[in-house]
mmCIF file of C-alpha atoms in Angstrom:
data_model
loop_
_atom_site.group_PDB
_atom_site.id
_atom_site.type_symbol
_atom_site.label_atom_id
_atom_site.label_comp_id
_atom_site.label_asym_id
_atom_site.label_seq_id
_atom_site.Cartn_x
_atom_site.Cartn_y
_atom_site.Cartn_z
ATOM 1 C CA UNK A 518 105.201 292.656 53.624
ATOM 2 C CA UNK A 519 108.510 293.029 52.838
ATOM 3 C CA UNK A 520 110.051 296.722 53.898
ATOM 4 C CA UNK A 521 113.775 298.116 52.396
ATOM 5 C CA UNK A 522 114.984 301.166 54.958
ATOM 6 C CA UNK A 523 117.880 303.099 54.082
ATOM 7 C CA UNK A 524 119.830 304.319 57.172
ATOM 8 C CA UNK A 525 123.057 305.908 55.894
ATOM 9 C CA UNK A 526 124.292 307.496 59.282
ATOM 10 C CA UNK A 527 123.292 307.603 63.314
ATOM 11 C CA UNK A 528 121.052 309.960 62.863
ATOM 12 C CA UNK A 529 118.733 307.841 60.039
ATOM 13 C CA UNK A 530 119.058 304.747 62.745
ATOM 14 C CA UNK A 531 117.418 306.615 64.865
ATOM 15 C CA UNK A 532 114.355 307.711 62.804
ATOM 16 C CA UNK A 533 113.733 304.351 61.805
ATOM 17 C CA UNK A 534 114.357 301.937 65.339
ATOM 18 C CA UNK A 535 111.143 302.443 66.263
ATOM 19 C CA UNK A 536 109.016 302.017 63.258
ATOM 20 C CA UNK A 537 111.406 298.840 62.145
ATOM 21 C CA UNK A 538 110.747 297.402 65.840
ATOM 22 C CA UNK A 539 107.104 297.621 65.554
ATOM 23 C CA UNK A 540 106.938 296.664 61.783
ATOM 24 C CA UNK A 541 108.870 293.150 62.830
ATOM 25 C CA UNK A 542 106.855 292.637 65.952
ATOM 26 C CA UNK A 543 103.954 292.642 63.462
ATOM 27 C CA UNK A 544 105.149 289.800 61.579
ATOM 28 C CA UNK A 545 106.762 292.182 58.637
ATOM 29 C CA UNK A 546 110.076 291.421 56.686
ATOM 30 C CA UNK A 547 111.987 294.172 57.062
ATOM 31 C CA UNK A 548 115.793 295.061 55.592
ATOM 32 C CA UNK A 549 118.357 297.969 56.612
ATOM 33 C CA UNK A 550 120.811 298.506 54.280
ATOM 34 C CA UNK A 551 123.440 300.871 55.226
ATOM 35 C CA UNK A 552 127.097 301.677 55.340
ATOM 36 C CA UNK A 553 129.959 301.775 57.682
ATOM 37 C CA UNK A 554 129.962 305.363 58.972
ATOM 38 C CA UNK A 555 130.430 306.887 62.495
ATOM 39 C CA UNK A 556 128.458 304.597 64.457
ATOM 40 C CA UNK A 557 125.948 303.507 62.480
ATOM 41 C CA UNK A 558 126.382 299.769 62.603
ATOM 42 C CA UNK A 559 126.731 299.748 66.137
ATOM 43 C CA UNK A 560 123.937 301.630 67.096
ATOM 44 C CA UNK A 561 122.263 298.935 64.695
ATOM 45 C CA UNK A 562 124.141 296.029 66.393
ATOM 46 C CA UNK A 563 122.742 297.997 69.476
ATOM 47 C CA UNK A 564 118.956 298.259 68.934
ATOM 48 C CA UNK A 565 118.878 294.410 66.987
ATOM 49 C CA UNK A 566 118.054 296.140 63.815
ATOM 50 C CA UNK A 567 118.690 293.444 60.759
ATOM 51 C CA UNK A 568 121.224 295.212 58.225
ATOM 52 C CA UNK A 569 123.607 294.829 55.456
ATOM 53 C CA UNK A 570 126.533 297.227 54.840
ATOM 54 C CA UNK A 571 126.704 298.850 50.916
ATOM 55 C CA UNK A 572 129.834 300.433 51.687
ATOM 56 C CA UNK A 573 131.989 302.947 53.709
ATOM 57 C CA UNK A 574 132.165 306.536 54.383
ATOM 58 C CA UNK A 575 135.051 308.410 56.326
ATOM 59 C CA UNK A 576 134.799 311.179 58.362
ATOM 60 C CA UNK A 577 137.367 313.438 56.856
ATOM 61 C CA UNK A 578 136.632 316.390 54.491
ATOM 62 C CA UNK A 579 134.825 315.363 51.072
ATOM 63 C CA UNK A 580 134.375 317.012 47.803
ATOM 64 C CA UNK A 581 130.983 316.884 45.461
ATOM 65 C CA UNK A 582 133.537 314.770 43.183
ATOM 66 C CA UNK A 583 134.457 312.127 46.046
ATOM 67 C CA UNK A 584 131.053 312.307 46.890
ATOM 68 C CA UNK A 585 129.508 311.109 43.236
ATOM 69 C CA UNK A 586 132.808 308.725 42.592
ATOM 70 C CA UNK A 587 131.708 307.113 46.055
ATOM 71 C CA UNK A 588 128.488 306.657 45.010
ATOM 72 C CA UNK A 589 129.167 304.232 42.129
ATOM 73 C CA UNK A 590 130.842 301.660 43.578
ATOM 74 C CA UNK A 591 127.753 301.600 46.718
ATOM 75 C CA UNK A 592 125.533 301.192 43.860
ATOM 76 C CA UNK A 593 126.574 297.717 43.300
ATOM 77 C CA UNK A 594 126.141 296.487 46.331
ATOM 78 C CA UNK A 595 122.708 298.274 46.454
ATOM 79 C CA UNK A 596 121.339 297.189 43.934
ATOM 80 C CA UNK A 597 122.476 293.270 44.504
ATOM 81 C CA UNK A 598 120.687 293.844 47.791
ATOM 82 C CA UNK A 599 117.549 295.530 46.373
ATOM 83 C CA UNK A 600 116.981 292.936 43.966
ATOM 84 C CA UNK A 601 117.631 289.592 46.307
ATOM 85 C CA UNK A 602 115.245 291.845 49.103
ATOM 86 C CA UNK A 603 112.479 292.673 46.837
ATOM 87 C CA UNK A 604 110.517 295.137 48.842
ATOM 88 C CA UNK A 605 107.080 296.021 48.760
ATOM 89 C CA UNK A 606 108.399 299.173 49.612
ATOM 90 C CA UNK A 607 111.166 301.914 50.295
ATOM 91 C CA UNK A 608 111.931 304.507 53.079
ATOM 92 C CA UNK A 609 115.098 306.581 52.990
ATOM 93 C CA UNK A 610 116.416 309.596 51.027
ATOM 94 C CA UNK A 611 118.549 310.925 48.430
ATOM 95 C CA UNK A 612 120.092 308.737 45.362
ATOM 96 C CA UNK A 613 120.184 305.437 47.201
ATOM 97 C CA UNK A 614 116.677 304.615 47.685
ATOM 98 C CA UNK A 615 115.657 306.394 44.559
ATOM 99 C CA UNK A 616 117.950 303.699 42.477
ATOM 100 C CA UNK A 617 116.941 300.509 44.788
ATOM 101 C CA UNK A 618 113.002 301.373 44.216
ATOM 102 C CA UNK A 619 113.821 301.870 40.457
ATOM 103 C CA UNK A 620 115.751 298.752 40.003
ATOM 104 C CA UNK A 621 112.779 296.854 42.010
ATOM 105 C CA UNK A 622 110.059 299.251 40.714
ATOM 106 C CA UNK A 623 108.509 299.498 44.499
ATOM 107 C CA UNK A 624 107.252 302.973 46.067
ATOM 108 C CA UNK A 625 109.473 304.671 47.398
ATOM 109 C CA UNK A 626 108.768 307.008 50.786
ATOM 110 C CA UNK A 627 111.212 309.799 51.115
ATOM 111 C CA UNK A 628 111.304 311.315 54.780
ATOM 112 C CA UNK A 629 113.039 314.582 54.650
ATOM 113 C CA UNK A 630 114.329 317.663 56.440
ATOM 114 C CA UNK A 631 115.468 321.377 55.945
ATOM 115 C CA UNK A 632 118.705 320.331 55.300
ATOM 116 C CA UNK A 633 120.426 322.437 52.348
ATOM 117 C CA UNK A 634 120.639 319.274 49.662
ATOM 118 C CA UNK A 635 119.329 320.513 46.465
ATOM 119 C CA UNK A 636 120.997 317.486 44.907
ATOM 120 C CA UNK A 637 119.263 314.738 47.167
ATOM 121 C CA UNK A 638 116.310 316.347 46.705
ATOM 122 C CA UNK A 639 116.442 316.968 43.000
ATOM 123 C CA UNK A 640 117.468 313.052 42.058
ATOM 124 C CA UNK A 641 114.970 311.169 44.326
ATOM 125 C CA UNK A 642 112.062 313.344 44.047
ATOM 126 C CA UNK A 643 110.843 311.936 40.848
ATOM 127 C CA UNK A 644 110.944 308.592 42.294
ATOM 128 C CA UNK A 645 108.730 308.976 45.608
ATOM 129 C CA UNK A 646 105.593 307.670 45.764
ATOM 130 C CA UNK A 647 105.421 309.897 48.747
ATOM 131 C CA UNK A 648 107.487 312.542 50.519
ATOM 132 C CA UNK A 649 106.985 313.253 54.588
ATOM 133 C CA UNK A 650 108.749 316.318 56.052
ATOM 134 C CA UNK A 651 107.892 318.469 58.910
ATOM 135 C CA UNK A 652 105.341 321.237 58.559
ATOM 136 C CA UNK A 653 107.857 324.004 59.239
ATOM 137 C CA UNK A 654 110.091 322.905 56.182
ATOM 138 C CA UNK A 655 110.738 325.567 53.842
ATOM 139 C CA UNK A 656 110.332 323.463 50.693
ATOM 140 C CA UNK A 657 107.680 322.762 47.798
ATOM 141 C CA UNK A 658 108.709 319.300 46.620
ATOM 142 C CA UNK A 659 105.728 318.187 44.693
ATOM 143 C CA UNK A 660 102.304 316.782 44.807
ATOM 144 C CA UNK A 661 103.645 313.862 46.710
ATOM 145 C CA UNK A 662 104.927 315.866 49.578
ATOM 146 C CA UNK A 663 102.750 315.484 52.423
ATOM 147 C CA UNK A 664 103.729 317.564 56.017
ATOM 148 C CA UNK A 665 102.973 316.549 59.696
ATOM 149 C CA UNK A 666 103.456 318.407 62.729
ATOM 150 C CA UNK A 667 106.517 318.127 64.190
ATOM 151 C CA UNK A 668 110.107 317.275 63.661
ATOM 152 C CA UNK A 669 111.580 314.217 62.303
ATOM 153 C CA UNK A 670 113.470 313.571 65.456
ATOM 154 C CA UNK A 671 109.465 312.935 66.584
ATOM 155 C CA UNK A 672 110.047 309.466 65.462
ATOM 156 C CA UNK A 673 112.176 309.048 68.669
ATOM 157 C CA UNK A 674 112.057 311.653 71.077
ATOM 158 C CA UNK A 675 108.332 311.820 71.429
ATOM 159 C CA UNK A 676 106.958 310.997 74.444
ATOM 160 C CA UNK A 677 104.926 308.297 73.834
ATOM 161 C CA UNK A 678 108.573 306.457 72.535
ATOM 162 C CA UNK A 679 110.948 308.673 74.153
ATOM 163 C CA UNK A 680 112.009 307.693 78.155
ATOM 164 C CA UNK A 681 115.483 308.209 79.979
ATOM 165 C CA UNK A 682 117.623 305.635 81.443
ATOM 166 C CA UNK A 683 118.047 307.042 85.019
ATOM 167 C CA UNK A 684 121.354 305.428 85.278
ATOM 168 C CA UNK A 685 123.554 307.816 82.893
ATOM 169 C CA UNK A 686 124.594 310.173 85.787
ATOM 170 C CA UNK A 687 126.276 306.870 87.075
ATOM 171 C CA UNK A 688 127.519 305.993 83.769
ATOM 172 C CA UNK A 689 128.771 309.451 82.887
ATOM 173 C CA UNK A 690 130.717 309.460 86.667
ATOM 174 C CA UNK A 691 129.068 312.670 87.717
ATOM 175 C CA UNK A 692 126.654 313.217 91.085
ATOM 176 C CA UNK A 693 123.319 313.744 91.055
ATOM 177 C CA UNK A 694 122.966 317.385 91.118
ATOM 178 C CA UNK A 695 126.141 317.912 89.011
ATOM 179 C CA UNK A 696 126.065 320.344 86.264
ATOM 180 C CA UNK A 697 127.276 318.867 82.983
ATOM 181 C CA UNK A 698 127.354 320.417 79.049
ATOM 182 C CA UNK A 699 127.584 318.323 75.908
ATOM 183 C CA UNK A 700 129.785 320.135 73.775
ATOM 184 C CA UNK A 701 128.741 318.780 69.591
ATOM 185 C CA UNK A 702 131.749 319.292 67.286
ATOM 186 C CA UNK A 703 130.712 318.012 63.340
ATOM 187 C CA UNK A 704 132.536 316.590 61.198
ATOM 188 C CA UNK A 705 131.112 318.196 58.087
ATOM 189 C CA UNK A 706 131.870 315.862 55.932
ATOM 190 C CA UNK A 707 127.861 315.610 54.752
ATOM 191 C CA UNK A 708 127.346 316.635 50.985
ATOM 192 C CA UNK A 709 125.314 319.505 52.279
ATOM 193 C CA UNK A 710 128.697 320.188 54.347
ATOM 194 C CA UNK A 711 130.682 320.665 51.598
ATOM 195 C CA UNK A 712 132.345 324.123 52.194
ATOM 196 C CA UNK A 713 130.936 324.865 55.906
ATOM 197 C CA UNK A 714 133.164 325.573 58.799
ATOM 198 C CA UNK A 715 132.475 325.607 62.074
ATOM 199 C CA UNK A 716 134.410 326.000 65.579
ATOM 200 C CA UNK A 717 137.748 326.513 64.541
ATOM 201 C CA UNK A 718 140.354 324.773 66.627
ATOM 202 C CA UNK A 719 141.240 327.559 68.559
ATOM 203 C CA UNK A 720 137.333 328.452 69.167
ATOM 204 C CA UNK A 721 137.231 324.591 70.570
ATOM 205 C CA UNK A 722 139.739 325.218 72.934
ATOM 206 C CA UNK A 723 138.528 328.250 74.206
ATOM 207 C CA UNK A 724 134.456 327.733 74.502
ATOM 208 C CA UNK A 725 136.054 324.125 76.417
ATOM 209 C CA UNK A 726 138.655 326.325 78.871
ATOM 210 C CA UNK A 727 135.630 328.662 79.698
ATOM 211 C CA UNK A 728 132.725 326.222 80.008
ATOM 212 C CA UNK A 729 134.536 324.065 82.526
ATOM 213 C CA UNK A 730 134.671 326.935 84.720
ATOM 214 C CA UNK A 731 130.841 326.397 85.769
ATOM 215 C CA UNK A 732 130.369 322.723 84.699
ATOM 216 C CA UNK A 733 132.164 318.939 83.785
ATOM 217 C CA UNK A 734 132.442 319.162 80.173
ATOM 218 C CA UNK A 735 132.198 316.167 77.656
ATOM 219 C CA UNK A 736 133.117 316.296 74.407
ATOM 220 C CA UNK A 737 131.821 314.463 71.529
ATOM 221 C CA UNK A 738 133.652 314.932 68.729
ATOM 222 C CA UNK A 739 132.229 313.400 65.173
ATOM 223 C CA UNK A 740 135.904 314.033 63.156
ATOM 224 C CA UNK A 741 137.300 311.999 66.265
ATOM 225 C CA UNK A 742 140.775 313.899 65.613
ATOM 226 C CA UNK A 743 140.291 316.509 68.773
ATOM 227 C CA UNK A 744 143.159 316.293 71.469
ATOM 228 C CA UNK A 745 141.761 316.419 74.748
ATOM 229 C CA UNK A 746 144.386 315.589 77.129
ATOM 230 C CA UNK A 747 145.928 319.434 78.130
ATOM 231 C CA UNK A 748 142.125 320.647 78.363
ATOM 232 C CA UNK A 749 139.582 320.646 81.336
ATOM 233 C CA UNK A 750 136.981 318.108 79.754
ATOM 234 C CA UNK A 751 136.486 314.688 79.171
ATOM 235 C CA UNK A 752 135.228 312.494 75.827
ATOM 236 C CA UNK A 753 131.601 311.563 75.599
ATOM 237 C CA UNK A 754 132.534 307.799 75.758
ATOM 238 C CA UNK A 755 129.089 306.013 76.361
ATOM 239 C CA UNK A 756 127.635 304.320 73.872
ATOM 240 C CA UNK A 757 125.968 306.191 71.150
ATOM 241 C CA UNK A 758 122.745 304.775 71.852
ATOM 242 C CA UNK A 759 123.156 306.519 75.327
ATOM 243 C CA UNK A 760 123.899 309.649 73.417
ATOM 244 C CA UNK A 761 119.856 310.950 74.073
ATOM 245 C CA UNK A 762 119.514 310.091 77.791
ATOM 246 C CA UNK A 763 122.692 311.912 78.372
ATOM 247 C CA UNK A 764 121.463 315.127 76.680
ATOM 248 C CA UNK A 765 118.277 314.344 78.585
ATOM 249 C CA UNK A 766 120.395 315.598 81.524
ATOM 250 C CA UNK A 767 122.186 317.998 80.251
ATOM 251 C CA UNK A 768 122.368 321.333 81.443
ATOM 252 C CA UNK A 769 123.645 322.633 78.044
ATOM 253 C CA UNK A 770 124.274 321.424 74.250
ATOM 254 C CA UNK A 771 126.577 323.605 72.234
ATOM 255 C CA UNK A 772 127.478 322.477 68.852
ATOM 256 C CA UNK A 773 127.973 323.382 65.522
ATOM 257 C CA UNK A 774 125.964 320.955 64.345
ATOM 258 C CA UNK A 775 122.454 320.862 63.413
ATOM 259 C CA UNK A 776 120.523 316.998 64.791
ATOM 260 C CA UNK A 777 121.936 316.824 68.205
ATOM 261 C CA UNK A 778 121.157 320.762 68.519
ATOM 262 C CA UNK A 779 117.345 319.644 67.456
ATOM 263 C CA UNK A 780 117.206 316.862 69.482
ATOM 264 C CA UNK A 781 118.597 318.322 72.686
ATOM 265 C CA UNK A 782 115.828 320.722 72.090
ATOM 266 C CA UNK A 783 113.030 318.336 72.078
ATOM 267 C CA UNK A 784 114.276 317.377 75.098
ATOM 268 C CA UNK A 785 114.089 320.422 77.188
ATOM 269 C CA UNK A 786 117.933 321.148 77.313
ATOM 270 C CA UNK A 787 118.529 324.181 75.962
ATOM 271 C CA UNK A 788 120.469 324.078 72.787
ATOM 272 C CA UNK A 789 123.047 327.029 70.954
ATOM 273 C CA UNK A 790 123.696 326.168 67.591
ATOM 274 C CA UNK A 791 127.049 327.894 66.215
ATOM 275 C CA UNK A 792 125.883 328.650 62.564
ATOM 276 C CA UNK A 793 129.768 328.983 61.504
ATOM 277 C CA UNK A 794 129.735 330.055 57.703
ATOM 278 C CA UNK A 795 126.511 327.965 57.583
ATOM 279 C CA UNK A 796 124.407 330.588 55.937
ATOM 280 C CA UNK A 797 120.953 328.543 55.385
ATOM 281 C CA UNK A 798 117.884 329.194 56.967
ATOM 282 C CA UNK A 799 116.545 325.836 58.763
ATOM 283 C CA UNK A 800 112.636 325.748 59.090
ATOM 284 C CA UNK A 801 113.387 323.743 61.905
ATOM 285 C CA UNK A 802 115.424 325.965 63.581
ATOM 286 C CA UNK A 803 113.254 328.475 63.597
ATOM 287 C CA UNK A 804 110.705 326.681 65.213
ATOM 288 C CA UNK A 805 112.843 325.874 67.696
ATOM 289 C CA UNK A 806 113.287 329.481 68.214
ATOM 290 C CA UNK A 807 110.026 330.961 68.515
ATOM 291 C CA UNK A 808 109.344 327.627 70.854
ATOM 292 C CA UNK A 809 111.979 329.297 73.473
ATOM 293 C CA UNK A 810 114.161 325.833 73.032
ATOM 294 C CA UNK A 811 117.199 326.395 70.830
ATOM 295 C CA UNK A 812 119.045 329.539 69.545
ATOM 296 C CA UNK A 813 121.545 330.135 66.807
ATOM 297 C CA UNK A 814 124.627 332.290 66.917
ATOM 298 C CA UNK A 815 126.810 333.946 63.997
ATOM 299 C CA UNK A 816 129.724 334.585 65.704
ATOM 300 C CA UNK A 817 131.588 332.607 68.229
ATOM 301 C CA UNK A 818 131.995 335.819 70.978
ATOM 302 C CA UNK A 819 128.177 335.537 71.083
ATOM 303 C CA UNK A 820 127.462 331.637 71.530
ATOM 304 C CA UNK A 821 130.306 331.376 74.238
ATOM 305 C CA UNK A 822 128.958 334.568 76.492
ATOM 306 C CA UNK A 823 125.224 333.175 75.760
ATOM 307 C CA UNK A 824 126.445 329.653 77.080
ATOM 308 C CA UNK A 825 128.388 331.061 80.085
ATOM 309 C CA UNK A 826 125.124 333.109 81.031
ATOM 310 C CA UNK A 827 122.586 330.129 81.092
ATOM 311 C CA UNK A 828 124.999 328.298 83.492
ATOM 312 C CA UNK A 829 124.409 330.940 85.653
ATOM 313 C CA UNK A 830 120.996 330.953 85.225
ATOM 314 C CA UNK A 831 119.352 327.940 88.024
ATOM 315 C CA UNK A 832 116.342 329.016 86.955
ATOM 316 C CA UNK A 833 116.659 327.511 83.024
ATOM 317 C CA UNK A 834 116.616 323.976 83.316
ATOM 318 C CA UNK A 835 113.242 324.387 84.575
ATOM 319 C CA UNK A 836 112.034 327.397 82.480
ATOM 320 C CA UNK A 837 113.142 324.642 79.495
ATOM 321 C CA UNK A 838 111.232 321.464 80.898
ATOM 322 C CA UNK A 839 108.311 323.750 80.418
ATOM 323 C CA UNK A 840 108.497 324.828 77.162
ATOM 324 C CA UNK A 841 108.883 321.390 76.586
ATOM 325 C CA UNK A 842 106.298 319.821 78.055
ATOM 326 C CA UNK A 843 104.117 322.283 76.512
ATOM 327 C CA UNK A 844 105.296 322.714 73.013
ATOM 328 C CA UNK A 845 105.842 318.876 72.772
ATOM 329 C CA UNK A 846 102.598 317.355 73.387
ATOM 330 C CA UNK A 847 101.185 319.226 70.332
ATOM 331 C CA UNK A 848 103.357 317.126 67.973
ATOM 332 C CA UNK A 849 103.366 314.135 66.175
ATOM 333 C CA UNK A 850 104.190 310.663 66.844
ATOM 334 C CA UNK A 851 106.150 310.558 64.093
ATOM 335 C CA UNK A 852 107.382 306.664 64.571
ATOM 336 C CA UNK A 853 103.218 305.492 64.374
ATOM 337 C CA UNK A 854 102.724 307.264 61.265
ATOM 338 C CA UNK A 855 105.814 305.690 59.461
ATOM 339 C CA UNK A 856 104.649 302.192 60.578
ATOM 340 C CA UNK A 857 101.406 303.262 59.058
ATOM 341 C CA UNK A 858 102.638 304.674 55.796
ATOM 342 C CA UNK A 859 104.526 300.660 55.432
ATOM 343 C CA UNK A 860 102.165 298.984 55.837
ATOM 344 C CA UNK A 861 99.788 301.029 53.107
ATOM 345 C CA UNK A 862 102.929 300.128 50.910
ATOM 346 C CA UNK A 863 103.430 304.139 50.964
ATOM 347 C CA UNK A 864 100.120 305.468 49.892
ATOM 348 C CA UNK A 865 98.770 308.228 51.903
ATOM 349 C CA UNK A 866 95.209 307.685 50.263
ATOM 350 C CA UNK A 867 95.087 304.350 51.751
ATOM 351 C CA UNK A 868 95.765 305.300 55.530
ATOM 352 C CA UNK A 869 93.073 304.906 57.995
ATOM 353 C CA UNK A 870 91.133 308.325 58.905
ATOM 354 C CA UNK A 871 92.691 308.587 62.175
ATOM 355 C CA UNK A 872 96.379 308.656 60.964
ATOM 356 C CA UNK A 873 95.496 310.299 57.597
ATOM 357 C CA UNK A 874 94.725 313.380 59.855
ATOM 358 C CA UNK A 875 97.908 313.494 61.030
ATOM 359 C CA UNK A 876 99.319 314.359 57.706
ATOM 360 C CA UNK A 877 99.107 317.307 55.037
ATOM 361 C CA UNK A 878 99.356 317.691 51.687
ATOM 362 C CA UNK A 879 101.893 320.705 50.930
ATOM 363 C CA UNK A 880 99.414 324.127 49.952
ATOM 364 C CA UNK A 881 101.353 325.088 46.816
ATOM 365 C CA UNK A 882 99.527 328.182 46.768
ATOM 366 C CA UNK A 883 101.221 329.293 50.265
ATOM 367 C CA UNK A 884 104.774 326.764 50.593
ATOM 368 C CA UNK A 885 108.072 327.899 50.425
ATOM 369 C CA UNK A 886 109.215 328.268 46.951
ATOM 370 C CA UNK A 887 111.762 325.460 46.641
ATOM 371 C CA UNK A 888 115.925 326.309 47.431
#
């Protein structure tokens, strides 16, 4: 079989290493096209994924307009790929993978989140021959939309895919029993970004100043424009594949932005989320929340005292490992089912028993009415 993945950004690598790697150790043909953003290709480069590049994408501040102008000129590229590929089928999201399984008229499999993109949604759903998203998403997309149990970032953080590289204390340059916080600061230049502030410079500074008082603090900064050198913490420098074995050890993420919040979660660090002037409601956060692993914060006064307070606590990197080991083992392995779902060309009627249990058609009677 021959299998097209979209990856458009770090985060899309990730979902996908696993299911690629497994898919190619089974004697599949299998493509990633993406584009040159953040560090997509070299987290690619990193995990021997085999890509093409469509096109770029900055990190600065875009408009809708910039956003749909952009598009056109990827589309070009896409679609030469698309057609020289010829898949058997599609996995990715939004208008790219929508137009490559048109052109090439395979399924497409659309694996989504609670992300606020109306507009990603709204152009590729049409095209899906099936849509996975966790159960806890707040949307009715269709009678393709099928839910499983867990969280996208299941396809690498799950246990039976997930373990840490015991060397990152070494490779961070802290000591064993050394407090350190991961302090996220997005870019927002995402469509769904469009509009949404978070820290504000001065915020930065402060919750930085502060935070160093009771831990090393690095800083890993997506816009890669923050100035570092007159404050008390250091750049995340590792590479970005290290990026989930040092949250791993974390005794703290604080971000204002939404994956590594998730992800730090699922790995029983406990996670504040700055919502900014981010006013949607994310299923997944929420589950988070009543799980006891991540909490969200309006204002800034509130994240920074909240932050300051579990660095305090010795007792919470425990109390998290438990919640953890509890709340994870329930979920699903999210990386098995999307090797599954390839290789029955994206038809959930044609899974086997086992791993069609792990998957749910949406109850339209009772789903979230779509936002």
């Amino acid at each position: 079989m021959r299998i097209l993945v979209f990856a458009n950004t770090p985060a899309h690598v990730h979902l996908y290493r696993h299911a690629v790697d497994r898919l190619e150790s089974a004697g599949h043909d299998v493509l990633v096209l993406t584009r040159e953003y953040a560090c997509t290709t070299d987290l690619l480069d990193f995990f021997g994924m085999p890509y093409r590049v469509y096109g770029t994408h900055g990190t600065e501040s875009y408009s809708k307009l910039r956003f749909a102008r952009e598009l056109g000129g990827q589309f070009v590229t896409i679609a030469r790929e698309a057609v020289r590929f010829d898949p058997d089928v599609i996995f990715g999201r939004g208008p790219y993978a929508a137009y490559a399984g048109t052109l090439t008229r395979s399924p497409v499999v659309l694996v989504l989140d609670d992300e606020p993109g109306d507009f990603n949604h709204t152009v590729s759903r049409p095209f899906a021959e099936t849509i996975l998203s966790p159960a806890v998403t707040r949307r009715d997309l269709g009678e393709n939309h099928y839910t499983f149990t867990g969280f996208k970032e299941c396809a690498y953080l799950h246990p039976d895919v997930f373990s840490r590289d015991e060397n990152v204390r070494e490779f961070l340059g802290v000591g064993p029993d050394e407090p350190y916080v991961i302090a996220r600061f997005n870019a927002l230049d995402a469509l769904h970004d469009a509009d949404i502030e978070g820290f504000s410079p001065s915020q930065r500074r402060d919750l930085l100043e502060r935070l160093s008082e009771h831990a090393t603090v690095f800083v890993s900064d997506e816009g890669g424009r923050m100035e570092l050198r007159d404050l008390p913490a250091r750049p995340y420098d590792l590479h970005p594949a290290l990026i989930h074995d040092a949250m791993a050890e974390a005794s703290l993420l604080v971000a204002d932005t939404g994956t590594m919040a998730t992800e730090a979660a699922l790995l029983g660090t406990p996670a504040f989320r700055y919502r900014g002037t981010d006013t949607h409601e994310y299923g997944e956060f929420q589950e988070l929340e009543r799980a006891g692993l991540a909490e969200q914060f309006d204002e800034y006064i509130d994240v920074r005292e909240r932050s300051l307070e579990i660095l305090a606590d010795d007792d919470a990197p425990a109390r998290w490992q438990r919640r953890r080991q509890e709340y994870i083992a329930t979920l699903t392995n999210l990386a098995e089912l999307l090797v599954a779902v390839a290789e029955a060309r994206g038809s959930i009627d044609r899974l086997s028993p086992a791993i069609r249990q792990t998957v749910q058609p949406v109850q339209r009677e009772t789903a979230w009415p779509e936002q």
